[in-house]
Short mmCIF file of C-alpha atoms and ligand atoms in Angstrom, two decimals:
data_model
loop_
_atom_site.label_atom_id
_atom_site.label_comp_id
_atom_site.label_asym_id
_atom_site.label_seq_id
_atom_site.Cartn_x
_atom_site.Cartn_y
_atom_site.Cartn_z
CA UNK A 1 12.88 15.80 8.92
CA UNK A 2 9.94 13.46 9.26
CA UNK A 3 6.71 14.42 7.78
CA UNK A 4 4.03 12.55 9.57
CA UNK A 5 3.25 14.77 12.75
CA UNK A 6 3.36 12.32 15.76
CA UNK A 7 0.86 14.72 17.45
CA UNK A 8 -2.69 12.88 16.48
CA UNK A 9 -6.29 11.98 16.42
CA UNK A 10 -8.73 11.80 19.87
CA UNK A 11 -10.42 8.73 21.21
CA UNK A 12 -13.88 10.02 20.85
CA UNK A 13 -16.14 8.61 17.73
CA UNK A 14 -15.31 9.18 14.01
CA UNK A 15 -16.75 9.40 10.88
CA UNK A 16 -14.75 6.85 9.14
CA UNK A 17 -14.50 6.64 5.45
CA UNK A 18 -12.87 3.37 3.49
CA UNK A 19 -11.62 3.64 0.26
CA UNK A 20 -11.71 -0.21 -1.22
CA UNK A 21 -13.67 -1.50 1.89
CA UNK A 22 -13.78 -4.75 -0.34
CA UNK A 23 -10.40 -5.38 0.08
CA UNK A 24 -7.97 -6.96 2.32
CA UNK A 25 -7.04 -4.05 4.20
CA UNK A 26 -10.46 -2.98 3.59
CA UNK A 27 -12.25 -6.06 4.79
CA UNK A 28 -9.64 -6.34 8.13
CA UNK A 29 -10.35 -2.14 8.78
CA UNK A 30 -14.19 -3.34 9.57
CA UNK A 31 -12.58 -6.31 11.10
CA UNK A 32 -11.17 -3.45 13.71
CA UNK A 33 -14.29 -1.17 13.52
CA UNK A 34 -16.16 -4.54 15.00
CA UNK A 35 -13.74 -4.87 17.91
CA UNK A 36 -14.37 -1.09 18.44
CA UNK A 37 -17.86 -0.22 17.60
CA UNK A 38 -17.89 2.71 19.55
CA UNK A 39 -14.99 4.53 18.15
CA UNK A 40 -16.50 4.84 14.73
CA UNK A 41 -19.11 5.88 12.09
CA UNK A 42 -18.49 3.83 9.26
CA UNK A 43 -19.90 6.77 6.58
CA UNK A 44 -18.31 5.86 3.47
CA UNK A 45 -17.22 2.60 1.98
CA UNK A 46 -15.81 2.13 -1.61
CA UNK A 47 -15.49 -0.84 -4.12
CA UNK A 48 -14.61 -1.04 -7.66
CA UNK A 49 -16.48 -4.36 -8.80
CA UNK A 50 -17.46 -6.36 -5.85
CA UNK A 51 -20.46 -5.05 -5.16
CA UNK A 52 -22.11 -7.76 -3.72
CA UNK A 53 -19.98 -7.76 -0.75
CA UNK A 54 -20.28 -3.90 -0.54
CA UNK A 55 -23.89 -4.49 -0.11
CA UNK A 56 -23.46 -7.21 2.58
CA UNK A 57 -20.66 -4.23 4.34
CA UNK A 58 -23.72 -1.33 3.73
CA UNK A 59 -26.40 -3.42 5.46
CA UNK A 60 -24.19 -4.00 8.02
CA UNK A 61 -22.74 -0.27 8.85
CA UNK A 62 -25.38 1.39 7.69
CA UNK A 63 -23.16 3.85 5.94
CA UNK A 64 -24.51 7.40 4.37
CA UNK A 65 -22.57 7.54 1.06
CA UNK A 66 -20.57 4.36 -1.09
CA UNK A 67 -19.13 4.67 -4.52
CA UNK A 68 -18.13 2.03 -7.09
CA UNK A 69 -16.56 1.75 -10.36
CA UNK A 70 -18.70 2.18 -13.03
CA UNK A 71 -22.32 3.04 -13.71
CA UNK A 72 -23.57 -0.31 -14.44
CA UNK A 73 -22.51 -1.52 -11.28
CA UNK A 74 -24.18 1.34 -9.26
CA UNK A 75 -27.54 -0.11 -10.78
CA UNK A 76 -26.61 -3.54 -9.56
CA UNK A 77 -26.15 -2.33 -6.05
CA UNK A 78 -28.90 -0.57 -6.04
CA UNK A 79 -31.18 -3.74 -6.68
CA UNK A 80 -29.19 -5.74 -4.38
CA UNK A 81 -30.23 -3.00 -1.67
CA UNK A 82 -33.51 -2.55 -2.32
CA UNK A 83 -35.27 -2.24 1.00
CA UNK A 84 -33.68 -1.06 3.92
CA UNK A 85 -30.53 0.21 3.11
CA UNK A 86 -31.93 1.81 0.21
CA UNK A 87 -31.33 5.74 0.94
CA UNK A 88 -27.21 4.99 0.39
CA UNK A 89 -25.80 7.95 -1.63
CA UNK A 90 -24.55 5.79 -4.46
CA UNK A 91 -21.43 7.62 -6.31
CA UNK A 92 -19.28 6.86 -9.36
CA UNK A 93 -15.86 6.49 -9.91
CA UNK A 94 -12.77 9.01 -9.43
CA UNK A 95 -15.91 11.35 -8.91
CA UNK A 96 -17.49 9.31 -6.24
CA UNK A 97 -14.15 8.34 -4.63
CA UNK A 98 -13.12 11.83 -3.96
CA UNK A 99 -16.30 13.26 -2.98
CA UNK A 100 -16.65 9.74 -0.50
CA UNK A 101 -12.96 11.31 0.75
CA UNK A 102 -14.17 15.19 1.33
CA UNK A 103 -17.34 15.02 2.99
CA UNK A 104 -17.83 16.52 5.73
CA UNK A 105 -18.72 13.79 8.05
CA UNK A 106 -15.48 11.78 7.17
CA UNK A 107 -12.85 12.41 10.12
CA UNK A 108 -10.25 9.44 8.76
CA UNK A 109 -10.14 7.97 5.90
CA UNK A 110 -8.61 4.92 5.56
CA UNK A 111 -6.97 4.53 2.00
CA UNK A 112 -6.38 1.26 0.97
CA UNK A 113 -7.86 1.08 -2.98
CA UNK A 114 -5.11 -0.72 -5.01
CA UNK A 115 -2.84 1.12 -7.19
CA UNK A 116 -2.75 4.82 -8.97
CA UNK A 117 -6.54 5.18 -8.42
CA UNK A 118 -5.65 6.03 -5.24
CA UNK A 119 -4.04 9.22 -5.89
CA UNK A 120 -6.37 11.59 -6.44
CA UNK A 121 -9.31 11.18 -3.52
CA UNK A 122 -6.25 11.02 -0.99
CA UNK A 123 -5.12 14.48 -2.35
CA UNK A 124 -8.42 15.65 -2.08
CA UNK A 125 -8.83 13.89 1.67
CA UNK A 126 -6.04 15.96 2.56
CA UNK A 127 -6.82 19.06 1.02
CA UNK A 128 -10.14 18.59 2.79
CA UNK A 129 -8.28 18.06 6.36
CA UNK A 130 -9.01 14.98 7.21
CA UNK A 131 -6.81 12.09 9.10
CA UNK A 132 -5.65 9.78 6.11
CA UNK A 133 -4.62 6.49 6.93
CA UNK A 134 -2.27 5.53 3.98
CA UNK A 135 -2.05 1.92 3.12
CA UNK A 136 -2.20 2.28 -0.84
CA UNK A 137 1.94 2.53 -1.20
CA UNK A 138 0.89 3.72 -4.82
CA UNK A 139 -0.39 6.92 -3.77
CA UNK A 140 3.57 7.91 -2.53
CA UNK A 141 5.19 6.48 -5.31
CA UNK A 142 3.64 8.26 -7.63
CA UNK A 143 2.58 11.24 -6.56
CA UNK A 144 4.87 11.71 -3.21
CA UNK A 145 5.69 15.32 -4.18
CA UNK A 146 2.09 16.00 -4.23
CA UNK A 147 0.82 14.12 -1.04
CA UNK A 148 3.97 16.18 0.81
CA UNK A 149 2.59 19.78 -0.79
CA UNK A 150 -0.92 18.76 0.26
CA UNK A 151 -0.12 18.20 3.93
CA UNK A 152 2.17 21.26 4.15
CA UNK A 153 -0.63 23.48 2.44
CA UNK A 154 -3.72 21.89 4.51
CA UNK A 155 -4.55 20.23 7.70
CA UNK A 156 -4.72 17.33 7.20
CA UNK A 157 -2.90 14.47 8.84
CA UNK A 158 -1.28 11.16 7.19
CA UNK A 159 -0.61 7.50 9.32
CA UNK A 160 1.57 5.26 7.31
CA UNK A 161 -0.49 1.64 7.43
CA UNK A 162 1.93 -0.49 5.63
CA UNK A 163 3.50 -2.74 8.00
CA UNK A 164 7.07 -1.67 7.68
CA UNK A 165 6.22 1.92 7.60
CA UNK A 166 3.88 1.65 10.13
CA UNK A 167 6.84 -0.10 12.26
CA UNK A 168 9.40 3.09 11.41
CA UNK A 169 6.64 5.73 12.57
CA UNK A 170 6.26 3.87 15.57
CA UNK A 171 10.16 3.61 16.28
CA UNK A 172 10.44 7.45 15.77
CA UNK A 173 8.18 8.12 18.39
CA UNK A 174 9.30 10.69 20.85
CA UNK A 175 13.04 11.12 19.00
CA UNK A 176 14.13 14.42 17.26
CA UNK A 177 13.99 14.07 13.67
CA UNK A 178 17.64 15.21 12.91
CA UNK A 179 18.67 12.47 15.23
CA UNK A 180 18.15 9.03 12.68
CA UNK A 181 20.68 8.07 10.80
CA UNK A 182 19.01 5.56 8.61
CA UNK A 183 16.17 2.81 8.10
CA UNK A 184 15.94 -0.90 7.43
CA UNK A 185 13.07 -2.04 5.62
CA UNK A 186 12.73 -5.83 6.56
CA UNK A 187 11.23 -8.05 3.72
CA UNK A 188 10.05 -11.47 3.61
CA UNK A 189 11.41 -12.62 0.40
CA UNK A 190 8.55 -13.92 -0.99
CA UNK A 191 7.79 -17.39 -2.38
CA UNK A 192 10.88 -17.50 -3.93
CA UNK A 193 13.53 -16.31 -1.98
CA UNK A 194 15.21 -19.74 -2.05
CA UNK A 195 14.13 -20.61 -5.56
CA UNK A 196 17.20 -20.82 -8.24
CA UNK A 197 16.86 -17.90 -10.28
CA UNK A 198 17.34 -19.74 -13.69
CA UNK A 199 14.03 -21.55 -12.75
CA UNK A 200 12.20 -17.79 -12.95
CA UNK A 201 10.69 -18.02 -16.32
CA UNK A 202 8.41 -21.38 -15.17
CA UNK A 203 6.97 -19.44 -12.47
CA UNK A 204 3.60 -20.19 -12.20
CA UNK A 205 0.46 -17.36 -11.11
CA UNK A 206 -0.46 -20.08 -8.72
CA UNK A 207 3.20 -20.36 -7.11
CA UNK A 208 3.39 -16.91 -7.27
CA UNK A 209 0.06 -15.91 -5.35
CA UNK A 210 1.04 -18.37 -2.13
CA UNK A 211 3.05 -15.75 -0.15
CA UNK A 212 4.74 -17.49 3.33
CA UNK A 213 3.70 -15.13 6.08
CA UNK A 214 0.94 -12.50 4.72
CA UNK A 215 -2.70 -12.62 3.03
CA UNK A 216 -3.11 -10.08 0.55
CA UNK A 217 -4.49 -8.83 -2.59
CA UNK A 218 -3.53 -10.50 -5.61
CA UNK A 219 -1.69 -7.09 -6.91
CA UNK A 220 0.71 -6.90 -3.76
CA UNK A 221 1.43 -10.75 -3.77
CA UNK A 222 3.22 -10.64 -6.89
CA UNK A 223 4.62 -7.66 -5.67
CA UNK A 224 6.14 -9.62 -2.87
CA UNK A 225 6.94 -12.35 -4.83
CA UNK A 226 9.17 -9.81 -7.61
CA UNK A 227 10.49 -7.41 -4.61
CA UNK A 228 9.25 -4.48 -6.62
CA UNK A 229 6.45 -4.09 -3.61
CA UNK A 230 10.10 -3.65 -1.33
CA UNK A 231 10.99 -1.35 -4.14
CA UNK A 232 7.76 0.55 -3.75
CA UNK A 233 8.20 0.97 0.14
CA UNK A 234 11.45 2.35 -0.08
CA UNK A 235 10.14 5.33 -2.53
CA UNK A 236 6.72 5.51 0.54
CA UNK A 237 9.66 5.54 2.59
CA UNK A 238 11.37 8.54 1.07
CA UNK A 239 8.04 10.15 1.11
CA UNK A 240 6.58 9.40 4.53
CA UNK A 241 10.02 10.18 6.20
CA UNK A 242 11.62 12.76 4.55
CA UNK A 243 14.64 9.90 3.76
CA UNK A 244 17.54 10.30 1.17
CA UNK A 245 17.81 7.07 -1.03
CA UNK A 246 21.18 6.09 0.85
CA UNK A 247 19.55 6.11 3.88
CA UNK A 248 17.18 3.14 3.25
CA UNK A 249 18.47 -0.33 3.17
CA UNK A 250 16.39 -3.08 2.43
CA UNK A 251 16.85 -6.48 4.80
CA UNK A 252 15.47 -9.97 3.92
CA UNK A 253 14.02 -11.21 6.85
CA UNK A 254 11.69 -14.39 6.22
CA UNK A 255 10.17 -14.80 9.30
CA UNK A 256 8.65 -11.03 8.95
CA UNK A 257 8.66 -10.77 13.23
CA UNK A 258 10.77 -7.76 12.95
CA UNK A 259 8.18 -5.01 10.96
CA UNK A 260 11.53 -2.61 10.28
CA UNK A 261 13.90 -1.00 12.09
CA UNK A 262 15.66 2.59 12.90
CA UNK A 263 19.21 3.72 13.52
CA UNK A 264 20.14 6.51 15.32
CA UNK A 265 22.78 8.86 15.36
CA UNK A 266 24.94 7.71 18.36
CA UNK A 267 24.37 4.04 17.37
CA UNK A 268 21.41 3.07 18.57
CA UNK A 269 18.67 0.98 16.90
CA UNK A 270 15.16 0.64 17.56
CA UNK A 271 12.86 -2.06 16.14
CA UNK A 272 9.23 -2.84 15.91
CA UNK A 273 7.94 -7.04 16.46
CA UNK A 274 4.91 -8.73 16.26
CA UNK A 275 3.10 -11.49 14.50
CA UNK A 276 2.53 -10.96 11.00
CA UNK A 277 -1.03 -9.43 11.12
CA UNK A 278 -2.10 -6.19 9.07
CA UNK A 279 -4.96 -5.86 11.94
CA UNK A 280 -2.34 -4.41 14.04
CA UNK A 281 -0.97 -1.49 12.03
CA UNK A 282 -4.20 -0.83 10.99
CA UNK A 283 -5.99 -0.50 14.23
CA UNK A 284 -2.69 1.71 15.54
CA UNK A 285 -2.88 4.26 12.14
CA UNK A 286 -6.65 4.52 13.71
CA UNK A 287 -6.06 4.56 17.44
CA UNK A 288 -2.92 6.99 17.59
CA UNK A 289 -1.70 8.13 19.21
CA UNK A 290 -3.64 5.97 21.66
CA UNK A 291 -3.09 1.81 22.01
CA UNK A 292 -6.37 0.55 22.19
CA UNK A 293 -6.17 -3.12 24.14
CA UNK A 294 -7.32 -5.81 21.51
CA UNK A 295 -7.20 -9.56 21.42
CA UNK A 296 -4.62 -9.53 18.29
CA UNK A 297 -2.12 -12.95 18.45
CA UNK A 298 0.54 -11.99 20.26
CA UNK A 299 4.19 -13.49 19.39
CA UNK A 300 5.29 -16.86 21.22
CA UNK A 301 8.95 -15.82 22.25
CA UNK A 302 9.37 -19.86 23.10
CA UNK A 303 8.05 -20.80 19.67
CA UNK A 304 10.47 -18.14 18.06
CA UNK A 305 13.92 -19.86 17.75
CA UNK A 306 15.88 -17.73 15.27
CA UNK A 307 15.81 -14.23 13.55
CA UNK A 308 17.53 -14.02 10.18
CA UNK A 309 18.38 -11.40 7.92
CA UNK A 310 19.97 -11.20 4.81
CA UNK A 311 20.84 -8.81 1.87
CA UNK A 312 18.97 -9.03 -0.83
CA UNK A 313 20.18 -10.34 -4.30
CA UNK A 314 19.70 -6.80 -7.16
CA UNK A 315 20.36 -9.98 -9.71
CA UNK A 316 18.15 -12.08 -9.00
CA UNK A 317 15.38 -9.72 -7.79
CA UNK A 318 16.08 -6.50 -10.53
CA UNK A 319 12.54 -4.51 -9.54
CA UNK A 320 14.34 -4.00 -6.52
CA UNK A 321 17.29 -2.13 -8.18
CA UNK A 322 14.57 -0.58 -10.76
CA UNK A 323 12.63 1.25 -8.20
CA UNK A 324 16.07 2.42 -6.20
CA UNK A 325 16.58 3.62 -10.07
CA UNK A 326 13.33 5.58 -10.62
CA UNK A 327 13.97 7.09 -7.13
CA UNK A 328 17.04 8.24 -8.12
CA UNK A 329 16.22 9.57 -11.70
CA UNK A 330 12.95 11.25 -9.64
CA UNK A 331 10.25 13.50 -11.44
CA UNK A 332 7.93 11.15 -13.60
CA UNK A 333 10.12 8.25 -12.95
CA UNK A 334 8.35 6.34 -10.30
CA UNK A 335 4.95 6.93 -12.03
CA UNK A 336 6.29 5.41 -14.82
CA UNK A 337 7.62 2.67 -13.29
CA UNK A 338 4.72 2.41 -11.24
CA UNK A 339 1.97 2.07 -14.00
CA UNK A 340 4.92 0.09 -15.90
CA UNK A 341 4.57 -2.53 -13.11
CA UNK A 342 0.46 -2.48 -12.17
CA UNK A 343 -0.08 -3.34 -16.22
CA UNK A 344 2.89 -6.23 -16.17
CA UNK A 345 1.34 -7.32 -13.16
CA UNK A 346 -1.95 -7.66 -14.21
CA UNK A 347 -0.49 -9.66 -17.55
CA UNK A 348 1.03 -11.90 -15.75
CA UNK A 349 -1.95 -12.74 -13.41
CA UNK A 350 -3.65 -13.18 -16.78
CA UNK A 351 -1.01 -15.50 -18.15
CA UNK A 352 -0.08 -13.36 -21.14
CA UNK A 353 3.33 -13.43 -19.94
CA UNK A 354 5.67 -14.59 -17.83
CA UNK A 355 7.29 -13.85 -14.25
CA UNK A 356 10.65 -12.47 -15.55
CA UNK A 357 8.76 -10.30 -18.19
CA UNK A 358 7.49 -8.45 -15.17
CA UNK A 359 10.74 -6.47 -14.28
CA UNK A 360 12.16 -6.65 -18.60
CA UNK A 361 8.71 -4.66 -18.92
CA UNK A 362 9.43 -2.42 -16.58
CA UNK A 363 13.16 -1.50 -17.44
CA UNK A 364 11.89 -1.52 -21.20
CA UNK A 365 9.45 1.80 -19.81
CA UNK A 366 11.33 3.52 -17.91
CA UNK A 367 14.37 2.98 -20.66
CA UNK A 368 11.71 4.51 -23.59
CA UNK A 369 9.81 7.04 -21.82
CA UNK A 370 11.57 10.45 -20.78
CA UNK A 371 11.61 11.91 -17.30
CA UNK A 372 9.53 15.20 -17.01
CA UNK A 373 11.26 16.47 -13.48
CA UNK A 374 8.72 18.65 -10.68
CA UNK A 375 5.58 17.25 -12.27
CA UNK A 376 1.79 18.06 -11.50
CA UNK A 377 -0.95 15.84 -11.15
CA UNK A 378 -1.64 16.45 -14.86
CA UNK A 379 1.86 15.45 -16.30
CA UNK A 380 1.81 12.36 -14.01
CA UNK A 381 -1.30 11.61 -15.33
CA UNK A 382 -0.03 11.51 -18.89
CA UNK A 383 3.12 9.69 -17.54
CA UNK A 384 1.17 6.92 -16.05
CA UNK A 385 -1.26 6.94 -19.45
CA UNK A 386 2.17 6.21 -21.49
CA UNK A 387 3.53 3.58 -19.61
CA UNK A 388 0.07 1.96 -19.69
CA UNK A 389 -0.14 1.60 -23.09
CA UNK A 390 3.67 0.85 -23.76
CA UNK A 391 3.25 -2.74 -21.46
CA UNK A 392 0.06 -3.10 -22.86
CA UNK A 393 1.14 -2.87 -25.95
CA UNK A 394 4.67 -4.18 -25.50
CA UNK A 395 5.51 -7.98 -27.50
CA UNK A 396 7.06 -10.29 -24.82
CA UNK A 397 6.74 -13.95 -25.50
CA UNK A 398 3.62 -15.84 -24.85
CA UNK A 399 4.50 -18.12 -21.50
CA UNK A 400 4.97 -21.70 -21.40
P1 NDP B 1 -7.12 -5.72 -2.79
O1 NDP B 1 -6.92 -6.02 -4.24
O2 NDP B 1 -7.42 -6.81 -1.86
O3 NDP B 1 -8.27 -4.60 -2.61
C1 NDP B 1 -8.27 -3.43 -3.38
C2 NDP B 1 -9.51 -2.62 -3.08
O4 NDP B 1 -9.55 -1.49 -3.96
C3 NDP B 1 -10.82 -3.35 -3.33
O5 NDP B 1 -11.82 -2.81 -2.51
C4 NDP B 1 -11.11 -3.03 -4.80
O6 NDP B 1 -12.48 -3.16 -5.14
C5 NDP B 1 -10.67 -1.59 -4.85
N1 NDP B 1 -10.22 -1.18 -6.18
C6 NDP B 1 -9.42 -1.88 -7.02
N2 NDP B 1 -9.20 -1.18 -8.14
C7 NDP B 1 -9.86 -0.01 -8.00
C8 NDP B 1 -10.04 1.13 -8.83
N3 NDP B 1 -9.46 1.21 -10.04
N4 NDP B 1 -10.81 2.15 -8.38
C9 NDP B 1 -11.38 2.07 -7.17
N5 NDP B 1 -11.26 1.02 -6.33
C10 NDP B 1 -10.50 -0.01 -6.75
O7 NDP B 1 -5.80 -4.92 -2.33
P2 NDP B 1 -5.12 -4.90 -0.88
O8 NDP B 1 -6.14 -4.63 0.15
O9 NDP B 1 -4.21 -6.04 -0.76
O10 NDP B 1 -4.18 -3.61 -1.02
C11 NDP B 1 -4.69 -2.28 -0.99
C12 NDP B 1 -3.51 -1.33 -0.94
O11 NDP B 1 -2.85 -1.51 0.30
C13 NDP B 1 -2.45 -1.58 -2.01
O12 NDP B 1 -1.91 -0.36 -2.42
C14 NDP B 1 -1.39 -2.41 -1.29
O13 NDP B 1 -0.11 -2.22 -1.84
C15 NDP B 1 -1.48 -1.83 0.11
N6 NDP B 1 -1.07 -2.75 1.17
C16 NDP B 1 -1.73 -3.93 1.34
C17 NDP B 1 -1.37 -4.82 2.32
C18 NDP B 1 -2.12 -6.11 2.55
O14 NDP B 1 -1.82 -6.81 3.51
N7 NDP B 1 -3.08 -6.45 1.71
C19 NDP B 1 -0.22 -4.54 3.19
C20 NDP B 1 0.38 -3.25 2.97
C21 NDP B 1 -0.03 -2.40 1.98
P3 NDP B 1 -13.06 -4.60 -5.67
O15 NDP B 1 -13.02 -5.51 -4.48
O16 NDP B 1 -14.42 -4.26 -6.10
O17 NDP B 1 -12.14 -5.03 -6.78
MG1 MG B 2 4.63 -3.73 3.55
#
């Protein structure tokens, strides 16, 4: 059974909330709310650090209520807004993100902070109701048990916003749940998909951040660029669908045209297209059920020669094979793997280690830590904590 209710939002105006408006899915949401001024009040918008931009997004929406990371940076904003925009509701971190994701004049939120952080105000969005549209993957993987028992105890609605998920949702349309048989999550590969593996350990952040086909955060690029970010899309997967593990397979498709596809009980498969552009599931997790016309780049069938696909390699990609793994061994797994793989991530962006200590230091956490099974938000708190300080902690040589 799917969980996402294909029965949705209206066309008329909403209060629009975005958690990490500073983003890139933050920054291209108000790239849609310009196309569609009329179709939104922007009331909320979130950063963590760059509030400089936030203020340059606040004078320009005008909205009632932001929140940032820290207190410091609340006074900074404050001076940089001195003047007109100066009534904003400033709030504060997990405090200010939830309440920015529960007021009362927020229809949809759009979630798209980076990471665990996300967990908690999108609980509380749905406990409160509203229309979340989910792009933070980290959110599911963590706490999918929780998201699910939040939507089947409240209102509240969730749109997947990740391209591939985005694409299934949007293949299901009008077909009865019981009738797919199983997904294909299409991936591009990364940088490195043709790279020799035994050249792994040189990888450099630079190489690493220049993904082929999409712009994105720094966090999801290596993501990309390991395949754990395909690993965490087939646990949103599990989550957003209702999927077993067997019935997700994960396709390498480097020209990322084909956004995923579905298979159907008497054989059938349906896929989703397009140009590689995050505008587009975004504006659809806002418009739907409606297609609003928009002046996105459409594909160039004459310019499009050849479709590939390929199986991926568990050997030379293992975060792959280590998130099927925390999927299967479920409970605290995938939060452990999870905040395994942010702190890695974040080491290797600040050259502490290297690109193939990424996945060793995220078998060596899910190896040492145990697996608490049904966990609440507490215990997965204390999970994530753990596996925190285990990478942080953990000796891996320095790179070259
Ligand atoms: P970015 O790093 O570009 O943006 C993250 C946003 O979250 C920023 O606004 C940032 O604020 C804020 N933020 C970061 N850390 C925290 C924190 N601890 N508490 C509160 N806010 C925080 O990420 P992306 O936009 O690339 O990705 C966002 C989410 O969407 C991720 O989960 C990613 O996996 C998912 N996603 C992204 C896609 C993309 O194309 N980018 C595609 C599909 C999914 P500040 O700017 O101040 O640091
Ligand atoms: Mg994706």
């Amino acid at each position: 059974m799917q969980r996402l209710s294909q029965n949705g939002a209206a066309d008329a105006t909403r209060g629009l909330a975005i958690l990490g408006a500073t983003g890139s899915v933050g920054t291209q949401t108000l790239d849609v709310v310009r196309l569609f001024p009329d179709r939104f009040d922007v009331q909320a918008l979130t950063c963590d650090s760059n509030v400089e931009l936030l203020a340059d997004q606040v004078r320009e929406f005008r909205p009632a209520c932001v929140a940032v990371g820290a207190p410091e940076r609340a006074e900074v904003l404050k001076r940089e807004l001195s003047g007109a925009a100066s009534e904003v509701d400033i709030r504060v971190g997990t405090e200010g993100l939830c309440a920015v994701a529960s007021r009362s004049d927020v229809d949809v939120v759009m979630g798209a902070v980076v990471g665990f952080a996300g967990l908690r105000p999108v609980l509380e969005a749905l406990r409160a109701d509203k229309q979340v549209a989910l792009a933070n993957k980290e959110t599911l993987v963590v706490g999918g048990a929780l998201v699910t028992q939040a939507l089947e105890e409240g209102g509240g609605q969730l749109l997947p916003v990740d391209s591939e998920h985005s694409a299934i949702f949007q293949c299901m349309a009008g077909e009865a749940e019981r009738s797919v048989e199983d997904v294909v999550l299409t991936a591009s590969g990364g940088p490195f998909w043709d790279r020799p593996a035994e050249t792994f350990p040189d990888v450099t952040v630079k190489e690493a951040l220049d993904h082929p086909n999409w712009s994105m955060g720094p966090k999801i690029t290596i993501d990309s660029a390991t395949m754990m970010n395909k690993g965490l899309e087939v646990i949103e997967a599990k989550w957003l669908f209702d999927l077993n593990v067997d019935q997700i397979e994960v396709l390498v498709h480097p020209q990322s045209i084909v956004h995923s596809m579905v298979s159907f009980a008497d054989g059938a498969v349906k896929a989703q297209l397009g140009v590689p552009d995050m505008k587009v599931p975004i504006q659809y997790a806002l418009s739907f059920p409606a297609r609003w016309p928009a002046p996105h780049e459409r594909l160039d069938w004459g310019a499009l020669s050849r479709l590939d696909f390929e199986r991926p390699d568990p050997q030379k990609f293992p975060c792959l094979r280590l998130a099927y793994e925390a999927l299967q061994a479920g409970g605290t797994a995938p939060a452990v793997l999870n905040a395994a793989n942010e702190v890695a991530v974040e080491r290797f962006l600040n050259e502490e280690i290297g690109f193939t200590d990424i996945p060793r230091a995220v078998e060596t956490a899910l190896e040492r830590l145990p697996v608490h099974s049904d966990p609440g938000l507490e215990v997965l708190v204390d999970a994530d904590r753990e596996a925190r300080h285990l990478v942080k902690e953990l000796a891996l040589p320095t790179p070259n």
